[in-house]
Coordinates of N, CA and C in Angstrom, one line a residue:
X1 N -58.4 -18.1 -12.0 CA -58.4 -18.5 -10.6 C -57.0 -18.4 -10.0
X2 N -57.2 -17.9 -8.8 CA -55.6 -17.6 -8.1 C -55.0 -19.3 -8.4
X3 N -53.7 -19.1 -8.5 CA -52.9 -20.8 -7.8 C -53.5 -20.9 -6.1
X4 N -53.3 -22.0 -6.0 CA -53.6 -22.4 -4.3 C -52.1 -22.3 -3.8
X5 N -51.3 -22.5 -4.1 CA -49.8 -22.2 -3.2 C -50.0 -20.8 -3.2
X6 N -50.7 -19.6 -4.5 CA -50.3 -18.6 -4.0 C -51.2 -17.9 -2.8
X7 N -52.4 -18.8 -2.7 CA -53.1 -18.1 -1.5 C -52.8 -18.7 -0.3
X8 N -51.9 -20.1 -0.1 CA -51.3 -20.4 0.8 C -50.4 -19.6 1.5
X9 N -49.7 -19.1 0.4 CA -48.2 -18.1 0.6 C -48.7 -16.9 1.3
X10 N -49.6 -16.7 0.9 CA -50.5 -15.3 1.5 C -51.0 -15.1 2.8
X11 N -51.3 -16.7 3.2 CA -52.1 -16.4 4.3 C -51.1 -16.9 5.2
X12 N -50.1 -17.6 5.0 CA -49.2 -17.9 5.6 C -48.4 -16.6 6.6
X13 N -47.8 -15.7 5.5 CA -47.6 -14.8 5.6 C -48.7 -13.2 6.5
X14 N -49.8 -13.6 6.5 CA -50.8 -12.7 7.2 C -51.2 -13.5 8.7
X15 N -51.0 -14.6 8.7 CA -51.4 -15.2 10.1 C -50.3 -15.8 11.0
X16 N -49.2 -15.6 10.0 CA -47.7 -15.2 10.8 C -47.8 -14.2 11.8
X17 N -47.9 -13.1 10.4 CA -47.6 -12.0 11.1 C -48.6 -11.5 12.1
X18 N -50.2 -11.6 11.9 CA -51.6 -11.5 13.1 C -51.0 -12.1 14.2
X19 N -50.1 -13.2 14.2 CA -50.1 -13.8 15.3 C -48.3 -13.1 16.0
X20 N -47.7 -12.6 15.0 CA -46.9 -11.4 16.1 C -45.5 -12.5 16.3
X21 N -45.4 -13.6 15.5 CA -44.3 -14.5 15.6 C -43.4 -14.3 14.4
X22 N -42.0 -14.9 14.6 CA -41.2 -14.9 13.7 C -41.2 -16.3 12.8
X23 N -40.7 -16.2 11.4 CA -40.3 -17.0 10.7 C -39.8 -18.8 11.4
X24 N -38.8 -18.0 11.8 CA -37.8 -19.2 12.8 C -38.8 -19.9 14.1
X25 N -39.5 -19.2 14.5 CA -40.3 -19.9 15.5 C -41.5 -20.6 15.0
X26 N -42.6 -19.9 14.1 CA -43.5 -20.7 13.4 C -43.0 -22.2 12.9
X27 N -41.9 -21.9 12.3 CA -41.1 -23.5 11.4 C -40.3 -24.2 12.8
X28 N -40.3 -23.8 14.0 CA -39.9 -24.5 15.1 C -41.2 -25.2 15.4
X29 N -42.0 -24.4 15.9 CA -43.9 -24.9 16.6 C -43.9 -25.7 15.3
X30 N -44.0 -25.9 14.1 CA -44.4 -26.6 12.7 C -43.3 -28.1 12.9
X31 N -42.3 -28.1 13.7 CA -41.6 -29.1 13.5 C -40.9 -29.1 11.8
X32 N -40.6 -28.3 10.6 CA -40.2 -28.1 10.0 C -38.8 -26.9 9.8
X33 N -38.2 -26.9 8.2 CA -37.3 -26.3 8.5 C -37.2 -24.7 8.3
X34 N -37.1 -24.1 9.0 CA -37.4 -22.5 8.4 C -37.2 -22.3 6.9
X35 N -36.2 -22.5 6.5 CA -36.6 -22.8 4.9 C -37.1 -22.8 4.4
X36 N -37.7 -24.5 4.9 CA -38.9 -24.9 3.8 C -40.5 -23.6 3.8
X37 N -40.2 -23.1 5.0 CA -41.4 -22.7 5.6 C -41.4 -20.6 4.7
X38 N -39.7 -20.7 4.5 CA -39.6 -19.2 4.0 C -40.0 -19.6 2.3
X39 N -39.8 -20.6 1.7 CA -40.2 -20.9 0.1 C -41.4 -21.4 0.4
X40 N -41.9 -21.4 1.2 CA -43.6 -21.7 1.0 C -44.3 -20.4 0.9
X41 N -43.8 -19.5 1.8 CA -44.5 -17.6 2.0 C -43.9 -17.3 1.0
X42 N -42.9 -17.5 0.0 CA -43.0 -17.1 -0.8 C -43.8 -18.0 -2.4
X43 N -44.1 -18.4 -2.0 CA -45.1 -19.2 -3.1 C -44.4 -20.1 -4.2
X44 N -43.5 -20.8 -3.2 CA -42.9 -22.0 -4.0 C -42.8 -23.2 -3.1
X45 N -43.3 -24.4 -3.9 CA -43.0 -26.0 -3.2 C -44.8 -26.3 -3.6
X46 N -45.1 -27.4 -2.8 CA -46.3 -28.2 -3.2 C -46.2 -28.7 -1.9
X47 N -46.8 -28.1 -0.4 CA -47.1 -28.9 1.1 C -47.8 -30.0 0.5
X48 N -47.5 -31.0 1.7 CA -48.2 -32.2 1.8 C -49.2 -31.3 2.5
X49 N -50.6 -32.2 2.6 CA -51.5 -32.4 4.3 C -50.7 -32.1 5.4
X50 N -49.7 -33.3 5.4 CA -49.3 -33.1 7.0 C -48.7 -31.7 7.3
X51 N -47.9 -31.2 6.2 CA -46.9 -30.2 6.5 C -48.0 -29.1 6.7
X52 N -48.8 -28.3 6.3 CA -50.0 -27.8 6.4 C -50.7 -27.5 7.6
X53 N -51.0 -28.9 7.8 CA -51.4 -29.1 9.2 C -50.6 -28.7 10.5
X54 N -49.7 -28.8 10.3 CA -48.8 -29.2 11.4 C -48.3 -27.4 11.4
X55 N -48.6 -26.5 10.3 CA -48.6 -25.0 10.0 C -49.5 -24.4 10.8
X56 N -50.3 -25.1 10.8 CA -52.2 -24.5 11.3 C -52.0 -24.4 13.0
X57 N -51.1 -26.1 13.7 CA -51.0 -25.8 14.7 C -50.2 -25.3 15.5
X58 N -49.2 -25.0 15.0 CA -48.2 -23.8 15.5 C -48.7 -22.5 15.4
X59 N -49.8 -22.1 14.3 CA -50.0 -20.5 13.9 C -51.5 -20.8 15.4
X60 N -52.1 -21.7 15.2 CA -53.1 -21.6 16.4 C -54.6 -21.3 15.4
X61 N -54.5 -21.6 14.4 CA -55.5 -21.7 13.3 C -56.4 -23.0 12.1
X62 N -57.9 -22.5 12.4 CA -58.1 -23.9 11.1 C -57.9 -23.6 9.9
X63 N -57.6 -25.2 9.3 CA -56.6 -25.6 8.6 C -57.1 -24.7 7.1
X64 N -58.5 -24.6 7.2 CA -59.2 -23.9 6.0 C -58.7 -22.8 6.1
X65 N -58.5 -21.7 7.1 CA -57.7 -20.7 6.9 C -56.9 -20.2 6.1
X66 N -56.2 -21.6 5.6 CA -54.6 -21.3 5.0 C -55.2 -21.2 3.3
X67 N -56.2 -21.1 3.1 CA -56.9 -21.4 2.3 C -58.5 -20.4 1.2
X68 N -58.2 -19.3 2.0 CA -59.1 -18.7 2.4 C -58.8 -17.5 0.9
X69 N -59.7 -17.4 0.1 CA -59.6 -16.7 -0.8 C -59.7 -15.2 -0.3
X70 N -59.8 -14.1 -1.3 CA -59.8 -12.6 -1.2 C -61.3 -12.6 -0.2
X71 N -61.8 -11.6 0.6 CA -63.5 -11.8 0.9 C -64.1 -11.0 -0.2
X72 N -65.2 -11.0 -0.3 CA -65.8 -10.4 -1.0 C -65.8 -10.1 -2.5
X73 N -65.5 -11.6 -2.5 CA -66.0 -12.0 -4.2 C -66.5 -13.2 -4.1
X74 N -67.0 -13.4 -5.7 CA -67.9 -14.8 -6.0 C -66.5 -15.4 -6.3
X75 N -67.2 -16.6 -6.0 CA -65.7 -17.5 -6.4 C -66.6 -18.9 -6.8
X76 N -66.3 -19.6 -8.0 CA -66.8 -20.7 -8.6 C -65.7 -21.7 -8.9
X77 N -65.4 -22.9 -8.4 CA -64.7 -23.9 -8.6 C -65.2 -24.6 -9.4
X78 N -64.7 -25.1 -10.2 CA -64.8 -26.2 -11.4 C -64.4 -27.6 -10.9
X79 N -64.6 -28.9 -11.6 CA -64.8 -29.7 -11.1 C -62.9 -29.6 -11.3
X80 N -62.1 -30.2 -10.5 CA -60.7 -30.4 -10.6 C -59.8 -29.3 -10.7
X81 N -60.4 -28.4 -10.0 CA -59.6 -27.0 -10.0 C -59.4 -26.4 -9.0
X82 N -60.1 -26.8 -7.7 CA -60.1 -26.8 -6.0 C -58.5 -26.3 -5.2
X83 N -58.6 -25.8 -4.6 CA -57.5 -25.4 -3.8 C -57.8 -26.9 -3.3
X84 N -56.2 -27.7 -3.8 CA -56.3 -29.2 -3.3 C -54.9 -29.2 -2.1
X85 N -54.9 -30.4 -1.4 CA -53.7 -30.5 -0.7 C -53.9 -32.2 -0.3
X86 N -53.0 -32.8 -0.6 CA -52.8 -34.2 -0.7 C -52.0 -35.2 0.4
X87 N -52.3 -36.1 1.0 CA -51.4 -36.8 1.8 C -50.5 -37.7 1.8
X88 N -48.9 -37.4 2.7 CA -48.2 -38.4 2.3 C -48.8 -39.7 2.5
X89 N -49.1 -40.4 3.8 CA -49.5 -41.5 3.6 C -50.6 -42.1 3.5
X90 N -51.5 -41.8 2.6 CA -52.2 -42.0 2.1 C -52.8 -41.5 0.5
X91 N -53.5 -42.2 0.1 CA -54.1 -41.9 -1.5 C -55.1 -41.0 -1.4
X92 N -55.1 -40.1 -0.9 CA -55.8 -38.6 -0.3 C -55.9 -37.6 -0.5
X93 N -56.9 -37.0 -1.2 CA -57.0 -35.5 -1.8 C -57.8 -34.9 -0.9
X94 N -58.0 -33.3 -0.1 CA -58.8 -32.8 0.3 C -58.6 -31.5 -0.8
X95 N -60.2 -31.0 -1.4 CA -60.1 -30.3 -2.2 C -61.3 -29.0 -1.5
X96 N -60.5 -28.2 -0.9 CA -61.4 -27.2 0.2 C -62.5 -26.7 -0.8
X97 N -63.8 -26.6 -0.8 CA -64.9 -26.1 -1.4 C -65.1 -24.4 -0.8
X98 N -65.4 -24.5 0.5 CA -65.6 -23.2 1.2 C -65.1 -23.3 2.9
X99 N -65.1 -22.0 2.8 CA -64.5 -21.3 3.9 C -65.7 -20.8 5.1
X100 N -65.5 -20.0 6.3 CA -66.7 -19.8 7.0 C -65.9 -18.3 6.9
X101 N -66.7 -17.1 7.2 CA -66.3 -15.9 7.1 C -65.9 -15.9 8.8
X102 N -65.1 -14.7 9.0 CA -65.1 -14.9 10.7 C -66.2 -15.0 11.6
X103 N -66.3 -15.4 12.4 CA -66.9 -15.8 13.5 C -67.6 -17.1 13.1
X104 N -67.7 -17.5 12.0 CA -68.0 -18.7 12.0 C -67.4 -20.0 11.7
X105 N -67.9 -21.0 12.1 CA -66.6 -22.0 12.6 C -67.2 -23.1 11.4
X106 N -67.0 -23.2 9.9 CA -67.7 -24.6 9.3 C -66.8 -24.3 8.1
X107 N -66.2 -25.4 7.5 CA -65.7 -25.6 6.3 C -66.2 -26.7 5.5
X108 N -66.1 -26.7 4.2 CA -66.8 -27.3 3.3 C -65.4 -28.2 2.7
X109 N -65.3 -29.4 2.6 CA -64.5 -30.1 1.5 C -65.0 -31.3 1.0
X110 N -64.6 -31.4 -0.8 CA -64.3 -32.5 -1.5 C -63.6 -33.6 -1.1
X111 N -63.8 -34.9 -0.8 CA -62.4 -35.5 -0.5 C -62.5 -37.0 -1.9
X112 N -61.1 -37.0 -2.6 CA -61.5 -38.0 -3.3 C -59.9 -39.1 -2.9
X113 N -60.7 -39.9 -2.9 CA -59.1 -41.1 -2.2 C -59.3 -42.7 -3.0
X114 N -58.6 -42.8 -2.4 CA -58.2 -44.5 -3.6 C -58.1 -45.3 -2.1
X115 N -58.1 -46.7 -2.2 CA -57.6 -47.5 -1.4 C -56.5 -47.6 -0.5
X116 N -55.6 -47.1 -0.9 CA -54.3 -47.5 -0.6 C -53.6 -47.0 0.6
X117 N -53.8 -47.4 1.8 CA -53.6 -46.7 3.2 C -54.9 -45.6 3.6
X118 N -54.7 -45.1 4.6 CA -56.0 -44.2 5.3 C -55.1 -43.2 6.2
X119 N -56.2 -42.6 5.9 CA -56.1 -40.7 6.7 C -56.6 -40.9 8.1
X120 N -55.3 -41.5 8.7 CA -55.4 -41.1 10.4 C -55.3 -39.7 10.8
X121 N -56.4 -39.3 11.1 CA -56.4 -37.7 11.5 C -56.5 -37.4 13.2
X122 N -55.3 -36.8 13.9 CA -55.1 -36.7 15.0 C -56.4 -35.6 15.8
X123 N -56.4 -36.1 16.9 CA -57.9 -34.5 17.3 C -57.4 -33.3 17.2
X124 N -58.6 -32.6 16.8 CA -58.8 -31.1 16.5 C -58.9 -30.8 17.5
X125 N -59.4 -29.4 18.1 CA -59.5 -28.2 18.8 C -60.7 -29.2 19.6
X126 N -60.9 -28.9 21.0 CA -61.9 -29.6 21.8 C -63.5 -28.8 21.3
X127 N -64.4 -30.1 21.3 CA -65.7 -29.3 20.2 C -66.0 -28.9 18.9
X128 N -64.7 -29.9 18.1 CA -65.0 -30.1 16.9 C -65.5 -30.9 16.1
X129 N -66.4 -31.1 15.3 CA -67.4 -31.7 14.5 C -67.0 -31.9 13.3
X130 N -67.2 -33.4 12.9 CA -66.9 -33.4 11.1 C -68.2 -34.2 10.7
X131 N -69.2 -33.8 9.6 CA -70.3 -34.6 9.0 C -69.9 -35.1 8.2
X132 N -69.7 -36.0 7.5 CA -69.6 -37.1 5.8 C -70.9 -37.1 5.7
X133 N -70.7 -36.7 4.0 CA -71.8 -37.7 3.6 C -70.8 -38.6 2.2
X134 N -70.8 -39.9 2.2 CA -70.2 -40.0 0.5 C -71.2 -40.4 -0.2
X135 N -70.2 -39.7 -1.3 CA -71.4 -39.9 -2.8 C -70.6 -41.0 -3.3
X136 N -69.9 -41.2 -3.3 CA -69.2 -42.3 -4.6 C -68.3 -43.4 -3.6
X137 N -68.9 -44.9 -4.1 CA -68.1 -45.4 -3.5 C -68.2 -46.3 -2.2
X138 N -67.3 -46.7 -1.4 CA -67.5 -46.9 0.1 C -66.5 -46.6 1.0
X139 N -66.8 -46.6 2.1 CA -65.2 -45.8 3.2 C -65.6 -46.2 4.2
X140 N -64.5 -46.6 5.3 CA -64.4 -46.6 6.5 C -64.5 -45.6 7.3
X141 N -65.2 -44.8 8.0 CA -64.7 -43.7 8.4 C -65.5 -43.3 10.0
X142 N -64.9 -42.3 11.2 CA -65.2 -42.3 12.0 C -64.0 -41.7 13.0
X143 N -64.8 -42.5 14.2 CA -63.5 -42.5 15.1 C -62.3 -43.5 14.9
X144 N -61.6 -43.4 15.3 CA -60.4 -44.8 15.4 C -60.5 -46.0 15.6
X145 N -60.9 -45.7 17.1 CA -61.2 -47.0 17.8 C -63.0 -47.8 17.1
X146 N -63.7 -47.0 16.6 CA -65.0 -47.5 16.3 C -65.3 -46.9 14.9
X147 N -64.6 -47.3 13.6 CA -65.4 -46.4 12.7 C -66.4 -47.3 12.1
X148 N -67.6 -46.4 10.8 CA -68.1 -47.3 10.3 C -68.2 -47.7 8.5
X149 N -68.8 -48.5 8.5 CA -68.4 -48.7 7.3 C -69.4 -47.9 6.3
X150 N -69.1 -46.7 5.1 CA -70.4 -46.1 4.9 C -70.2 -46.5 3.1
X151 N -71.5 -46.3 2.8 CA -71.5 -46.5 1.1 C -72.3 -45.3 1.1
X152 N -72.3 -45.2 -0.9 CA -72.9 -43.7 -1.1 C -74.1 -43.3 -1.0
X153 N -74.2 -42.6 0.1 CA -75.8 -41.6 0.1 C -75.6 -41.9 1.6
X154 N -74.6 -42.1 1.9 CA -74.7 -42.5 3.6 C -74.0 -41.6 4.0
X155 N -74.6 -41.3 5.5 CA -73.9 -39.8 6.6 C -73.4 -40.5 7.4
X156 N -72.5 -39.5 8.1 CA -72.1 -39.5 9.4 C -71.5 -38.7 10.4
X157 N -71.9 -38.6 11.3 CA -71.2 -37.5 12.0 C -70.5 -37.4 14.0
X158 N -69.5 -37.5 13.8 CA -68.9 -37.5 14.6 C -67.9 -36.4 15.6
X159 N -67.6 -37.0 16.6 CA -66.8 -36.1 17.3 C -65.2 -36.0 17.0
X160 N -64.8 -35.0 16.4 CA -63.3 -34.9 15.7 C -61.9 -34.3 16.8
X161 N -62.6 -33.9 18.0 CA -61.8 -33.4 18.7 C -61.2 -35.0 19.5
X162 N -61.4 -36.1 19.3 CA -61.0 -37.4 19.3 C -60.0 -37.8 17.8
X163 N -59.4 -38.9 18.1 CA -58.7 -39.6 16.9 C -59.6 -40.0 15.6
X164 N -59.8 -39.8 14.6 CA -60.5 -40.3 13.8 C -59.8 -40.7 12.5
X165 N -60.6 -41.2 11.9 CA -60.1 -42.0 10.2 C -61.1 -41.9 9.2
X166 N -60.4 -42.3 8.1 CA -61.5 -42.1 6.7 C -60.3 -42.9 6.2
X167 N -61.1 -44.3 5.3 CA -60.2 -45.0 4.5 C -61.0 -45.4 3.7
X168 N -60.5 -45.3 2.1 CA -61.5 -45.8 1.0 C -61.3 -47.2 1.0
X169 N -62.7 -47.6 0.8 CA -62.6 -49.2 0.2 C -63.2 -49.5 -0.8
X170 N -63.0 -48.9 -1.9 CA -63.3 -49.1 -3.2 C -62.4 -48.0 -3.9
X171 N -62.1 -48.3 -5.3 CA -61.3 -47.1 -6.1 C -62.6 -46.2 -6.4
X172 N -61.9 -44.6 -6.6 CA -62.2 -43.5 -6.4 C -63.2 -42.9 -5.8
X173 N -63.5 -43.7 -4.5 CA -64.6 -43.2 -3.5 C -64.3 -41.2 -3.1
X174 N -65.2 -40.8 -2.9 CA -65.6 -39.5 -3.1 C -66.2 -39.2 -2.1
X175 N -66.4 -37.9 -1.1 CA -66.9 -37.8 0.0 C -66.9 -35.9 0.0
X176 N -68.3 -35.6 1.1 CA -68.0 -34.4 0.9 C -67.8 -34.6 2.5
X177 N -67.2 -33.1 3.1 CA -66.4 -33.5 4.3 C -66.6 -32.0 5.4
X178 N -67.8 -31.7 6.3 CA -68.0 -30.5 6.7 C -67.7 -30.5 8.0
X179 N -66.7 -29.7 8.0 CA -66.1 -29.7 9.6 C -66.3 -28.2 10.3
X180 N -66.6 -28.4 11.9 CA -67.3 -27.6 12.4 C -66.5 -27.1 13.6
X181 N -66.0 -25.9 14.4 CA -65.3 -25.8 15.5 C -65.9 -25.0 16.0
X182 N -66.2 -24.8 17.4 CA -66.9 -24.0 17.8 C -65.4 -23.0 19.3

């Protein structure tokens, strides 16, 4: 299985360039430092979530993008082998499962988190959709202002183009995580 930094570095480098910008300006729009942003295309460091994110919205891309294996192969993840990316403040794994091929707008993720602080997630692209369901566990999760509280075998689905959260309340709560942009 590829490394995940190295398909990071890859796509970094292809959705740089698709989008016709330079080095120096992507890591300006990213709020980071060109540096860090030239040892990432080349496939060294360990991004946080945020730094990631904050890639996706300067390139004008979802965040699964960055993520996006070769097309046109089988690809089988094992349980702990996920192209993962983790958050500073919080106890937060997102471990991408699947990708949508072009034109389609849906990504598939694992999320496994601990107690310890929560993943305030700023709005997406206007008309974006996230379903939960968790298997393991219980979580807060939702919009900001109104989330709810879900235990395992429980859904939910919300409008993400708003502020939203997911906070575990139990150790190693587990969730799967499908988000939708149209």
């Amino acid at each position: 299985m590829t490394q995940p930094i190295t398909v990071i570095a890859q796509s970094l480098v292809r959705e740089r360039t698709r989008a016709g910008l330079s080095l120096a300006e992507v890591a300006r729009r990213a709020g980071i430092a060109k540096s860090t942003l030239s040892q990432l295309e080349a496939g060294n460091g360990n991004p946080s979530l945020e730094t990631l994110w904050a890639l996706c919205v300067a390139l004008d891309i979802p965040f699964a993008r960055l993520m996006e294996p070769q097309a046109n192969q089988t690809q089988v993840i094992r349980r702990g082998e996920g192209p993962k990316v983790v958050a500073e403040l919080a106890n937060y794994q997102a471990i991408l499962l699947a990708t949508c091929p072009p034109g389609a707008r849906r990504d598939i993720y694992l999320l496994l988190t601990q107690p310890e602080g929560e993943r305030l997630s700023q709005p997406h692209p206007a008309g974006s959709v996230e379903h939960i369901i968790v298997t393991q566990g219980r979580a807060l999760v939702g919009l900001a202002e109104a989330p709810e509280e879900l235990h395992a075998g429980d859904y939910i689905c919300y409008p993400a183009d708003r502020a939203h959260v997911f906070r575990a309340l139990e150790p190693d709560t587990q969730a799967i995580l499908v988000a939708e942009q149209n």
